[in-house]
PDB file of C-alpha atoms and ligand atoms in Angstrom:
ATOM      1  CA  MET A  15     223.549-133.637  96.622  1.00  0.00           C
ATOM      2  CA  THR A  16     222.603-130.007  96.090  1.00  0.00           C
ATOM      3  CA  ALA A  17     224.433-127.300  98.019  1.00  0.00           C
ATOM      4  CA  PRO A  18     222.419-125.535 100.717  1.00  0.00           C
ATOM      5  CA  ARG A  19     220.873-122.338  99.438  1.00  0.00           C
ATOM      6  CA  VAL A  20     222.478-119.219 100.796  1.00  0.00           C
ATOM      7  CA  ASP A  21     220.176-116.776 102.562  1.00  0.00           C
ATOM      8  CA  PRO A  22     220.107-113.855 100.110  1.00  0.00           C
ATOM      9  CA  HIS A  23     219.892-111.368 103.009  1.00  0.00           C
ATOM     10  CA  ALA A  24     222.793-112.710 105.074  1.00  0.00           C
ATOM     11  CA  ALA A  25     225.508-110.232 106.006  1.00  0.00           C
ATOM     12  CA  SER A  26     224.076-107.732 103.570  1.00  0.00           C
ATOM     13  CA  GLU A  27     225.415-104.196 103.748  1.00  0.00           C
ATOM     14  CA  ARG A  28     222.782-102.919 101.357  1.00  0.00           C
ATOM     15  CA  THR A  29     220.409-100.240 102.568  1.00  0.00           C
ATOM     16  CA  PHE A  30     217.189 -98.622 101.389  1.00  0.00           C
ATOM     17  CA  ALA A  31     216.023 -95.277 102.741  1.00  0.00           C
ATOM     18  CA  GLY A  32     218.545 -95.638 105.556  1.00  0.00           C
ATOM     19  CA  LEU A  33     217.186 -99.082 106.547  1.00  0.00           C
ATOM     20  CA  SER A  34     219.623-101.982 106.659  1.00  0.00           C
ATOM     21  CA  LEU A  35     218.501-104.820 104.384  1.00  0.00           C
ATOM     22  CA  SER A  36     220.323-107.529 106.331  1.00  0.00           C
ATOM     23  CA  SER A  37     216.816-108.792 107.271  1.00  0.00           C
ATOM     24  CA  PRO A  38     213.612-108.635 105.256  1.00  0.00           C
ATOM     25  CA  ARG A  39     211.527-105.554 106.028  1.00  0.00           C
ATOM     26  CA  ILE A  40     207.792-105.073 106.345  1.00  0.00           C
ATOM     27  CA  MET A  41     205.855-102.199 104.797  1.00  0.00           C
ATOM     28  CA  GLY A  42     202.411-102.028 106.423  1.00  0.00           C
ATOM     29  CA  VAL A  43     199.513-100.575 104.420  1.00  0.00           C
ATOM     30  CA  VAL A  44     197.183 -97.791 105.566  1.00  0.00           C
ATOM     31  CA  ASN A  45     194.554 -97.065 102.919  1.00  0.00           C
ATOM     32  CA  VAL A  46     192.871 -93.716 103.621  1.00  0.00           C
ATOM     33  CA  THR A  47     190.293 -94.494 100.938  1.00  0.00           C
ATOM     34  CA  PRO A  48     186.638 -95.482 100.674  1.00  0.00           C
ATOM     35  CA  ASP A  49     187.309 -98.075  97.952  1.00  0.00           C
ATOM     36  CA  SER A  50     190.602 -99.987  98.359  1.00  0.00           C
ATOM     37  CA  PHE A  51     190.172-103.571  97.253  1.00  0.00           C
ATOM     38  CA  SER A  52     190.598-105.236 100.646  1.00  0.00           C
ATOM     39  CA  ASP A  53     189.999-102.616 103.355  1.00  0.00           C
ATOM     40  CA  GLY A  54     188.356 -99.591 101.718  1.00  0.00           C
ATOM     41  CA  GLY A  55     186.484 -97.389 104.193  1.00  0.00           C
ATOM     42  CA  GLU A  56     188.110 -98.897 107.294  1.00  0.00           C
ATOM     43  CA  ALA A  57     190.484 -95.968 107.832  1.00  0.00           C
ATOM     44  CA  LEU A  58     188.967 -93.047 105.916  1.00  0.00           C
ATOM     45  CA  GLU A  59     188.779 -90.826 109.016  1.00  0.00           C
ATOM     46  CA  PRO A  60     192.210 -89.336 109.871  1.00  0.00           C
ATOM     47  CA  GLY A  61     191.981 -90.555 113.479  1.00  0.00           C
ATOM     48  CA  ALA A  62     191.268 -94.118 112.401  1.00  0.00           C
ATOM     49  CA  ALA A  63     194.082 -94.010 109.836  1.00  0.00           C
ATOM     50  CA  VAL A  64     196.607 -92.696 112.365  1.00  0.00           C
ATOM     51  CA  ALA A  65     195.542 -95.352 114.873  1.00  0.00           C
ATOM     52  CA  ARG A  66     195.943 -98.027 112.230  1.00  0.00           C
ATOM     53  CA  GLY A  67     199.397 -96.751 111.279  1.00  0.00           C
ATOM     54  CA  ARG A  68     200.497 -96.775 114.928  1.00  0.00           C
ATOM     55  CA  ASP A  69     199.135-100.295 115.371  1.00  0.00           C
ATOM     56  CA  LEU A  70     201.045-101.498 112.313  1.00  0.00           C
ATOM     57  CA  ALA A  71     204.273 -99.912 113.569  1.00  0.00           C
ATOM     58  CA  ASP A  72     203.743-101.512 117.012  1.00  0.00           C
ATOM     59  CA  ALA A  73     203.129-104.864 115.324  1.00  0.00           C
ATOM     60  CA  GLY A  74     206.494-104.659 113.580  1.00  0.00           C
ATOM     61  CA  ALA A  75     206.130-102.643 110.379  1.00  0.00           C
ATOM     62  CA  ASP A  76     209.445-100.998 109.445  1.00  0.00           C
ATOM     63  CA  ILE A  77     207.648 -98.645 107.055  1.00  0.00           C
ATOM     64  CA  VAL A  78     204.021 -97.486 107.104  1.00  0.00           C
ATOM     65  CA  ASP A  79     202.688 -96.859 103.575  1.00  0.00           C
ATOM     66  CA  VAL A  80     199.868 -94.291 103.478  1.00  0.00           C
ATOM     67  CA  GLY A  81     197.667 -94.112 100.377  1.00  0.00           C
ATOM     68  CA  GLY A  82     194.784 -91.807  99.456  1.00  0.00           C
ATOM     69  CA  GLU A  83     193.897 -93.256  96.046  1.00  0.00           C
ATOM     70  CA  SER A  84     192.976 -96.839  95.233  1.00  0.00           C
ATOM     71  CA  THR A  85     194.717 -98.323  92.197  1.00  0.00           C
ATOM     72  CA  ARG A  86     192.704-101.542  92.225  1.00  0.00           C
ATOM     73  CA  PRO A  87     191.682-102.897  88.815  1.00  0.00           C
ATOM     74  CA  GLY A  88     188.853-100.765  87.407  1.00  0.00           C
ATOM     75  CA  SER A  89     189.466 -97.817  89.764  1.00  0.00           C
ATOM     76  CA  THR A  90     189.241 -94.204  88.603  1.00  0.00           C
ATOM     77  CA  PRO A  91     191.720 -91.465  89.607  1.00  0.00           C
ATOM     78  CA  VAL A  92     191.023 -89.225  92.608  1.00  0.00           C
ATOM     79  CA  PRO A  93     191.460 -85.396  92.405  1.00  0.00           C
ATOM     80  CA  GLU A  94     194.763 -84.288  93.930  1.00  0.00           C
ATOM     81  CA  ALA A  95     193.010 -82.051  96.486  1.00  0.00           C
ATOM     82  CA  VAL A  96     191.065 -85.049  97.804  1.00  0.00           C
ATOM     83  CA  GLU A  97     194.174 -87.232  97.937  1.00  0.00           C
ATOM     84  CA  LEU A  98     196.054 -84.491  99.819  1.00  0.00           C
ATOM     85  CA  ALA A  99     193.239 -83.957 102.308  1.00  0.00           C
ATOM     86  CA  ARG A 100     193.131 -87.692 103.032  1.00  0.00           C
ATOM     87  CA  ILE A 101     196.814 -88.339 103.541  1.00  0.00           C
ATOM     88  CA  LEU A 102     198.491 -85.205 104.911  1.00  0.00           C
ATOM     89  CA  PRO A 103     197.112 -85.245 108.481  1.00  0.00           C
ATOM     90  CA  VAL A 104     197.926 -88.948 108.710  1.00  0.00           C
ATOM     91  CA  VAL A 105     201.470 -88.561 107.390  1.00  0.00           C
ATOM     92  CA  ARG A 106     202.100 -85.641 109.740  1.00  0.00           C
ATOM     93  CA  ASP A 107     200.965 -87.504 112.866  1.00  0.00           C
ATOM     94  CA  LEU A 108     202.745 -90.763 112.070  1.00  0.00           C
ATOM     95  CA  ALA A 109     205.993 -88.985 111.140  1.00  0.00           C
ATOM     96  CA  ARG A 110     205.809 -86.945 114.351  1.00  0.00           C
ATOM     97  CA  ASP A 111     205.714 -90.255 116.242  1.00  0.00           C
ATOM     98  CA  GLY A 112     209.018 -91.205 114.608  1.00  0.00           C
ATOM     99  CA  ILE A 113     207.443 -93.761 112.261  1.00  0.00           C
ATOM    100  CA  ARG A 114     209.125 -94.173 108.854  1.00  0.00           C
ATOM    101  CA  VAL A 115     206.339 -93.162 106.455  1.00  0.00           C
ATOM    102  CA  SER A 116     206.001 -93.802 102.748  1.00  0.00           C
ATOM    103  CA  VAL A 117     203.236 -92.391 100.597  1.00  0.00           C
ATOM    104  CA  ASP A 118     201.598 -94.371  97.808  1.00  0.00           C
ATOM    105  CA  THR A 119     200.924 -91.790  95.089  1.00  0.00           C
ATOM    106  CA  ARG A 120     201.549 -91.095  91.408  1.00  0.00           C
ATOM    107  CA  HIS A 121     201.198 -87.296  91.606  1.00  0.00           C
ATOM    108  CA  ALA A 122     204.235 -85.005  91.987  1.00  0.00           C
ATOM    109  CA  ARG A 123     202.388 -82.369  94.006  1.00  0.00           C
ATOM    110  CA  VAL A 124     201.142 -84.985  96.441  1.00  0.00           C
ATOM    111  CA  MET A 125     204.658 -86.417  96.694  1.00  0.00           C
ATOM    112  CA  ALA A 126     206.142 -82.983  97.472  1.00  0.00           C
ATOM    113  CA  ALA A 127     203.518 -82.183 100.099  1.00  0.00           C
ATOM    114  CA  ALA A 128     203.908 -85.620 101.696  1.00  0.00           C
ATOM    115  CA  LEU A 129     207.676 -85.182 101.959  1.00  0.00           C
ATOM    116  CA  ASP A 130     207.133 -81.754 103.541  1.00  0.00           C
ATOM    117  CA  ALA A 131     204.790 -83.396 106.045  1.00  0.00           C
ATOM    118  CA  GLY A 132     207.484 -85.894 107.095  1.00  0.00           C
ATOM    119  CA  ALA A 133     207.303 -88.837 104.702  1.00  0.00           C
ATOM    120  CA  THR A 134     210.720 -90.077 103.589  1.00  0.00           C
ATOM    121  CA  ILE A 135     209.719 -92.619 100.924  1.00  0.00           C
ATOM    122  CA  ILE A 136     207.482 -92.293  97.860  1.00  0.00           C
ATOM    123  CA  ASN A 137     205.829 -95.478  96.608  1.00  0.00           C
ATOM    124  CA  ASP A 138     204.790 -94.883  92.999  1.00  0.00           C
ATOM    125  CA  VAL A 139     202.890 -97.564  91.065  1.00  0.00           C
ATOM    126  CA  THR A 140     203.937 -95.750  87.852  1.00  0.00           C
ATOM    127  CA  ALA A 141     207.656 -95.734  88.789  1.00  0.00           C
ATOM    128  CA  LEU A 142     207.810 -91.927  88.358  1.00  0.00           C
ATOM    129  CA  THR A 143     206.366 -92.026  84.825  1.00  0.00           C
ATOM    130  CA  GLY A 144     202.800 -90.985  85.690  1.00  0.00           C
ATOM    131  CA  ASP A 145     203.574 -87.304  86.295  1.00  0.00           C
ATOM    132  CA  ALA A 146     206.134 -85.401  84.197  1.00  0.00           C
ATOM    133  CA  ASP A 147     207.383 -83.485  87.266  1.00  0.00           C
ATOM    134  CA  ALA A 148     207.867 -86.459  89.574  1.00  0.00           C
ATOM    135  CA  LEU A 149     211.372 -87.636  88.707  1.00  0.00           C
ATOM    136  CA  ALA A 150     213.033 -84.205  88.978  1.00  0.00           C
ATOM    137  CA  MET A 151     211.081 -83.402  92.128  1.00  0.00           C
ATOM    138  CA  ILE A 152     212.195 -86.595  93.887  1.00  0.00           C
ATOM    139  CA  ALA A 153     215.771 -86.185  92.658  1.00  0.00           C
ATOM    140  CA  GLY A 154     215.926 -82.744  94.267  1.00  0.00           C
ATOM    141  CA  THR A 155     215.113 -84.193  97.686  1.00  0.00           C
ATOM    142  CA  GLY A 156     216.763 -86.924  99.729  1.00  0.00           C
ATOM    143  CA  ALA A 157     213.669 -89.103  99.419  1.00  0.00           C
ATOM    144  CA  ALA A 158     213.741 -92.778  98.562  1.00  0.00           C
ATOM    145  CA  VAL A 159     211.359 -94.270  96.017  1.00  0.00           C
ATOM    146  CA  VAL A 160     209.650 -97.569  95.290  1.00  0.00           C
ATOM    147  CA  LEU A 161     209.461 -97.994  91.511  1.00  0.00           C
ATOM    148  CA  MET A 162     206.668-100.399  90.618  1.00  0.00           C
ATOM    149  CA  HIS A 163     205.897-101.945  87.229  1.00  0.00           C
ATOM    150  CA  MET A 164     202.361-101.666  85.869  1.00  0.00           C
ATOM    151  CA  GLN A 165     201.189-102.496  82.348  1.00  0.00           C
ATOM    152  CA  GLY A 166     198.543 -99.951  81.281  1.00  0.00           C
ATOM    153  CA  ASP A 167     196.548 -98.103  83.925  1.00  0.00           C
ATOM    154  CA  PRO A 168     194.279 -99.291  86.730  1.00  0.00           C
ATOM    155  CA  GLY A 169     191.093 -98.640  84.740  1.00  0.00           C
ATOM    156  CA  THR A 170     191.905-101.225  82.067  1.00  0.00           C
ATOM    157  CA  MET A 171     195.082-103.045  83.110  1.00  0.00           C
ATOM    158  CA  GLN A 172     193.414-106.416  83.715  1.00  0.00           C
ATOM    159  CA  ASP A 173     191.532-106.473  80.383  1.00  0.00           C
ATOM    160  CA  ASP A 174     194.089-108.481  78.407  1.00  0.00           C
ATOM    161  CA  PRO A 175     197.638-108.204  79.752  1.00  0.00           C
ATOM    162  CA  ARG A 176     200.293-109.601  77.413  1.00  0.00           C
ATOM    163  CA  TYR A 177     204.080-110.002  77.501  1.00  0.00           C
ATOM    164  CA  ASP A 178     206.657-111.708  75.292  1.00  0.00           C
ATOM    165  CA  ASP A 179     208.387-112.954  78.451  1.00  0.00           C
ATOM    166  CA  VAL A 180     206.925-111.425  81.592  1.00  0.00           C
ATOM    167  CA  VAL A 181     210.092-111.673  83.724  1.00  0.00           C
ATOM    168  CA  ALA A 182     212.414-110.341  81.013  1.00  0.00           C
ATOM    169  CA  ASP A 183     209.965-107.593  79.972  1.00  0.00           C
ATOM    170  CA  VAL A 184     209.298-106.332  83.508  1.00  0.00           C
ATOM    171  CA  LYS A 185     212.981-106.506  84.384  1.00  0.00           C
ATOM    172  CA  ALA A 186     214.020-104.559  81.259  1.00  0.00           C
ATOM    173  CA  TRP A 187     211.426-101.869  81.972  1.00  0.00           C
ATOM    174  CA  LEU A 188     212.523-101.520  85.607  1.00  0.00           C
ATOM    175  CA  ALA A 189     216.170-101.386  84.470  1.00  0.00           C
ATOM    176  CA  GLN A 190     215.261 -98.382  82.282  1.00  0.00           C
ATOM    177  CA  ARG A 191     213.563 -96.701  85.233  1.00  0.00           C
ATOM    178  CA  VAL A 192     216.658 -97.272  87.403  1.00  0.00           C
ATOM    179  CA  ALA A 193     218.799 -95.761  84.633  1.00  0.00           C
ATOM    180  CA  ALA A 194     216.516 -92.700  84.430  1.00  0.00           C
ATOM    181  CA  CYS A 195     216.740 -92.272  88.205  1.00  0.00           C
ATOM    182  CA  ARG A 196     220.515 -92.634  88.185  1.00  0.00           C
ATOM    183  CA  VAL A 197     220.845 -89.968  85.475  1.00  0.00           C
ATOM    184  CA  ALA A 198     218.644 -87.668  87.574  1.00  0.00           C
ATOM    185  CA  GLY A 199     220.903 -88.267  90.592  1.00  0.00           C
ATOM    186  CA  ILE A 200     218.919 -90.837  92.588  1.00  0.00           C
ATOM    187  CA  GLY A 201     221.369 -93.484  93.807  1.00  0.00           C
ATOM    188  CA  PRO A 202     220.627 -97.219  94.215  1.00  0.00           C
ATOM    189  CA  ASP A 203     220.323 -96.940  97.999  1.00  0.00           C
ATOM    190  CA  ARG A 204     217.292 -94.683  97.416  1.00  0.00           C
ATOM    191  CA  ILE A 205     215.546 -97.117  95.046  1.00  0.00           C
ATOM    192  CA  ALA A 206     213.435-100.242  95.604  1.00  0.00           C
ATOM    193  CA  LEU A 207     212.053-102.168  92.624  1.00  0.00           C
ATOM    194  CA  ASP A 208     208.690-103.903  92.609  1.00  0.00           C
ATOM    195  CA  PRO A 209     207.393-106.167  89.797  1.00  0.00           C
ATOM    196  CA  GLY A 210     203.808-105.032  90.520  1.00  0.00           C
ATOM    197  CA  ILE A 211     201.928-108.224  91.288  1.00  0.00           C
ATOM    198  CA  GLY A 212     198.376-107.888  89.928  1.00  0.00           C
ATOM    199  CA  PHE A 213     199.046-104.687  87.955  1.00  0.00           C
ATOM    200  CA  GLY A 214     198.374-105.675  84.348  1.00  0.00           C
ATOM    201  CA  LYS A 215     199.175-109.357  84.960  1.00  0.00           C
ATOM    202  CA  THR A 216     197.352-112.653  84.691  1.00  0.00           C
ATOM    203  CA  VAL A 217     197.631-115.282  87.419  1.00  0.00           C
ATOM    204  CA  GLU A 218     200.255-117.024  85.288  1.00  0.00           C
ATOM    205  CA  HIS A 219     202.252-113.770  84.959  1.00  0.00           C
ATOM    206  CA  ASN A 220     202.122-113.221  88.737  1.00  0.00           C
ATOM    207  CA  VAL A 221     203.277-116.748  89.456  1.00  0.00           C
ATOM    208  CA  ARG A 222     206.167-116.529  87.019  1.00  0.00           C
ATOM    209  CA  LEU A 223     207.319-113.202  88.465  1.00  0.00           C
ATOM    210  CA  LEU A 224     207.335-114.685  91.957  1.00  0.00           C
ATOM    211  CA  ALA A 225     208.994-117.921  90.840  1.00  0.00           C
ATOM    212  CA  GLU A 226     211.843-115.937  89.263  1.00  0.00           C
ATOM    213  CA  LEU A 227     211.939-112.999  91.653  1.00  0.00           C
ATOM    214  CA  ASP A 228     215.673-113.440  92.191  1.00  0.00           C
ATOM    215  CA  ALA A 229     216.200-112.047  88.656  1.00  0.00           C
ATOM    216  CA  PHE A 230     215.319-108.573  89.962  1.00  0.00           C
ATOM    217  CA  ARG A 231     218.186-108.600  92.474  1.00  0.00           C
ATOM    218  CA  GLU A 232     220.560-108.255  89.538  1.00  0.00           C
ATOM    219  CA  LEU A 233     219.401-104.669  89.030  1.00  0.00           C
ATOM    220  CA  GLY A 234     221.373-103.651  92.134  1.00  0.00           C
ATOM    221  CA  CYS A 235     218.558-102.135  94.208  1.00  0.00           C
ATOM    222  CA  ALA A 236     216.276-103.333  96.996  1.00  0.00           C
ATOM    223  CA  VAL A 237     213.440-105.583  95.831  1.00  0.00           C
ATOM    224  CA  ALA A 238     209.908-104.935  97.139  1.00  0.00           C
ATOM    225  CA  VAL A 239     206.827-107.022  96.507  1.00  0.00           C
ATOM    226  CA  GLY A 240     203.117-106.769  97.302  1.00  0.00           C
ATOM    227  CA  VAL A 241     201.166-110.019  97.300  1.00  0.00           C
ATOM    228  CA  SER A 242     198.960-109.356 100.315  1.00  0.00           C
ATOM    229  CA  ARG A 243     195.303-110.428  99.861  1.00  0.00           C
ATOM    230  CA  LYS A 244     195.549-110.181  96.056  1.00  0.00           C
ATOM    231  CA  SER A 245     193.123-112.051  93.843  1.00  0.00           C
ATOM    232  CA  PHE A 246     195.685-114.467  92.380  1.00  0.00           C
ATOM    233  CA  ILE A 247     195.757-116.112  95.838  1.00  0.00           C
ATOM    234  CA  ALA A 248     192.064-116.939  95.631  1.00  0.00           C
ATOM    235  CA  ARG A 249     192.470-118.035  92.011  1.00  0.00           C
ATOM    236  CA  LEU A 250     195.219-120.479  93.003  1.00  0.00           C
ATOM    237  CA  SER A 251     193.180-121.773  95.930  1.00  0.00           C
ATOM    238  CA  ARG A 252     189.434-121.965  96.560  1.00  0.00           C
ATOM    239  CA  GLY A 253     188.198-118.532  95.555  1.00  0.00           C
ATOM    240  CA  GLU A 254     188.463-117.161  99.083  1.00  0.00           C
ATOM    241  CA  ALA A 255     187.048-113.706  99.922  1.00  0.00           C
ATOM    242  CA  VAL A 256     189.578-110.916 100.271  1.00  0.00           C
ATOM    243  CA  LYS A 257     189.904-111.118 104.088  1.00  0.00           C
ATOM    244  CA  GLN A 258     190.328-114.910 103.935  1.00  0.00           C
ATOM    245  CA  ARG A 259     193.650-114.866 102.044  1.00  0.00           C
ATOM    246  CA  LEU A 260     196.146-114.633 104.904  1.00  0.00           C
ATOM    247  CA  GLY A 261     197.569-118.137 104.438  1.00  0.00           C
ATOM    248  CA  GLY A 262     198.257-117.579 100.765  1.00  0.00           C
ATOM    249  CA  SER A 263     199.612-114.079 101.440  1.00  0.00           C
ATOM    250  CA  ILE A 264     202.110-115.460 103.961  1.00  0.00           C
ATOM    251  CA  ALA A 265     203.084-118.355 101.690  1.00  0.00           C
ATOM    252  CA  ALA A 266     203.741-116.075  98.725  1.00  0.00           C
ATOM    253  CA  GLY A 267     205.527-113.536 100.948  1.00  0.00           C
ATOM    254  CA  LEU A 268     207.879-116.121 102.450  1.00  0.00           C
ATOM    255  CA  TRP A 269     208.577-117.522  99.003  1.00  0.00           C
ATOM    256  CA  ALA A 270     209.442-114.003  97.827  1.00  0.00           C
ATOM    257  CA  VAL A 271     211.764-113.421 100.771  1.00  0.00           C
ATOM    258  CA  ALA A 272     213.565-116.703 100.137  1.00  0.00           C
ATOM    259  CA  GLU A 273     214.029-115.568  96.530  1.00  0.00           C
ATOM    260  CA  GLY A 274     215.553-112.281  97.669  1.00  0.00           C
ATOM    261  CA  ALA A 275     212.718-109.837  98.348  1.00  0.00           C
ATOM    262  CA  ASP A 276     213.862-107.192 100.824  1.00  0.00           C
ATOM    263  CA  ILE A 277     210.504-105.546 101.523  1.00  0.00           C
ATOM    264  CA  LEU A 278     207.054-107.113 101.812  1.00  0.00           C
ATOM    265  CA  ARG A 279     204.122-104.709 101.428  1.00  0.00           C
ATOM    266  CA  VAL A 280     201.346-106.221 103.569  1.00  0.00           C
ATOM    267  CA  HIS A 281     198.028-105.514 105.289  1.00  0.00           C
ATOM    268  CA  ASP A 282     198.501-108.148 108.052  1.00  0.00           C
ATOM    269  CA  VAL A 283     201.678-106.993 109.762  1.00  0.00           C
ATOM    270  CA  ALA A 284     201.590-109.050 112.978  1.00  0.00           C
ATOM    271  CA  ALA A 285     201.120-112.386 111.201  1.00  0.00           C
ATOM    272  CA  THR A 286     203.739-111.496 108.592  1.00  0.00           C
ATOM    273  CA  ARG A 287     206.212-110.453 111.281  1.00  0.00           C
ATOM    274  CA  GLN A 288     205.713-113.776 113.089  1.00  0.00           C
ATOM    275  CA  ALA A 289     206.192-115.719 109.860  1.00  0.00           C
ATOM    276  CA  LEU A 290     209.370-113.798 109.013  1.00  0.00           C
ATOM    277  CA  GLU A 291     210.891-114.318 112.474  1.00  0.00           C
ATOM    278  CA  VAL A 292     210.401-118.073 112.223  1.00  0.00           C
ATOM    279  CA  TRP A 293     211.616-118.193 108.613  1.00  0.00           C
ATOM    280  CA  ARG A 294     214.649-116.148 109.590  1.00  0.00           C
ATOM    281  CA  ALA A 295     215.578-118.370 112.569  1.00  0.00           C
ATOM    282  CA  ILE A 296     215.527-121.430 110.302  1.00  0.00           C
ATOM    283  CA  ALA A 297     217.276-119.714 107.361  1.00  0.00           C
ATOM    284  CA  ASP A 298     220.080-118.580 109.708  1.00  0.00           C
ATOM    285  CA  LYS A 299     220.928-122.184 110.544  1.00  0.00           C
ATOM    286  CA  ARG A 300     221.441-122.974 106.890  1.00  0.00           C
ATOM    287  CA  ARG A 301     224.343-120.611 106.242  1.00  0.00           C
TER     288      ARG A 301
HETATM  289  N1  HH2 B  25     199.716-102.872  95.567  1.00  0.00           N
HETATM  290  C1  HH2 B  25     198.699-102.021  95.812  1.00  0.00           C
HETATM  291  C2  HH2 B  25     198.945-100.640  95.984  1.00  0.00           C
HETATM  292  N2  HH2 B  25     200.194-100.167  95.947  1.00  0.00           N
HETATM  293  N3  HH2 B  25     202.516-100.520  95.727  1.00  0.00           N
HETATM  294  C3  HH2 B  25     203.547-101.348  95.510  1.00  0.00           C
HETATM  295  N4  HH2 B  25     204.805-100.877  95.515  1.00  0.00           N
HETATM  296  N5  HH2 B  25     203.356-102.696  95.299  1.00  0.00           N
HETATM  297  C4  HH2 B  25     202.120-103.240  95.288  1.00  0.00           C
HETATM  298  O1  HH2 B  25     201.996-104.467  95.049  1.00  0.00           O
HETATM  299  C5  HH2 B  25     200.993-102.393  95.515  1.00  0.00           C
HETATM  300  C6  HH2 B  25     201.242-101.000  95.731  1.00  0.00           C
HETATM  301  C7  HH2 B  25     197.315-102.544  95.939  1.00  0.00           C
HETATM  302  O2  HH2 B  25     197.002-102.781  97.306  1.00  0.00           O
HETATM  303  P1  HH2 B  25     196.136-101.777  98.208  1.00  0.00           P
HETATM  304  O3  HH2 B  25     196.859-100.489  98.382  1.00  0.00           O
HETATM  305  O4  HH2 B  25     195.738-102.437  99.463  1.00  0.00           O
HETATM  306  O5  HH2 B  25     194.816-101.578  97.348  1.00  0.00           O
HETATM  307  P2  HH2 B  25     194.218-100.315  96.600  1.00  0.00           P
HETATM  308  O6  HH2 B  25     195.106 -99.982  95.437  1.00  0.00           O
HETATM  309  O7  HH2 B  25     192.841-100.793  96.178  1.00  0.00           O
HETATM  310  O8  HH2 B  25     194.151 -99.166  97.576  1.00  0.00           O
END
């Protein structure tokens, strides 16, 4: 007989950005972009983006992640001035409402302006390697950071991604980024690590990273993961269109949480919240 699995979140005293991690947390996505892979153009107007952010918070998002630049495969970078104009009014309004706001950016000047406008978390798909000023800038503030792994850059990352051992390679790279942050003065309670599902990865790479997600807990920081609506879901199923991937998104998200993910980055907050509450009630009985 195998021993019952222990809920990896139970009685946890770990925190990220001041949030207790004793339960899994939801980061809801607001893309203030014309071209994001699943919802581009839906919230390009500041009013629509603020309304969406409020809706996500009401539906149970612990963090609202605001982005002004798509990093979908094949995307091209957006000028900083455009990114700033898209996100700042949204960040300001959501933060004023008391919502915990993160900003999805790889540019130090955008990070600094977003923090000034009330964001408290920076979500960087380059893990503070994309802009030479980013690490020192973040270190000099109290901000928390999501460090995500990406092989290559969005323009070409899906051309031919290769690893010796995807879990070991991604983990070693993230460990180096944690070390760089620690040297700069950013403590583990200000860091979340994300293996970057779909960022320079084949379907097989994504599946292995999720299957062995618990390996990332060993790095001593919160673990975040974004599976929501991503193409690997359609590839594993019946080729569903991007808005028809909720079932697979929930399945992969719950798997990730059971393997120790602390933060799920999702588009469909209400359905994810419901799934987590039910998962949690059952997991609690297994302690
Ligand atoms: N995925 C996307 C963007 N940012 N950040 C983290 N930490 N983890 C992720 O998996 C992740 C991310 C892609 O999703 P989305 O923002 O909806 O699309 P786009 O980049 O096209 O705007």
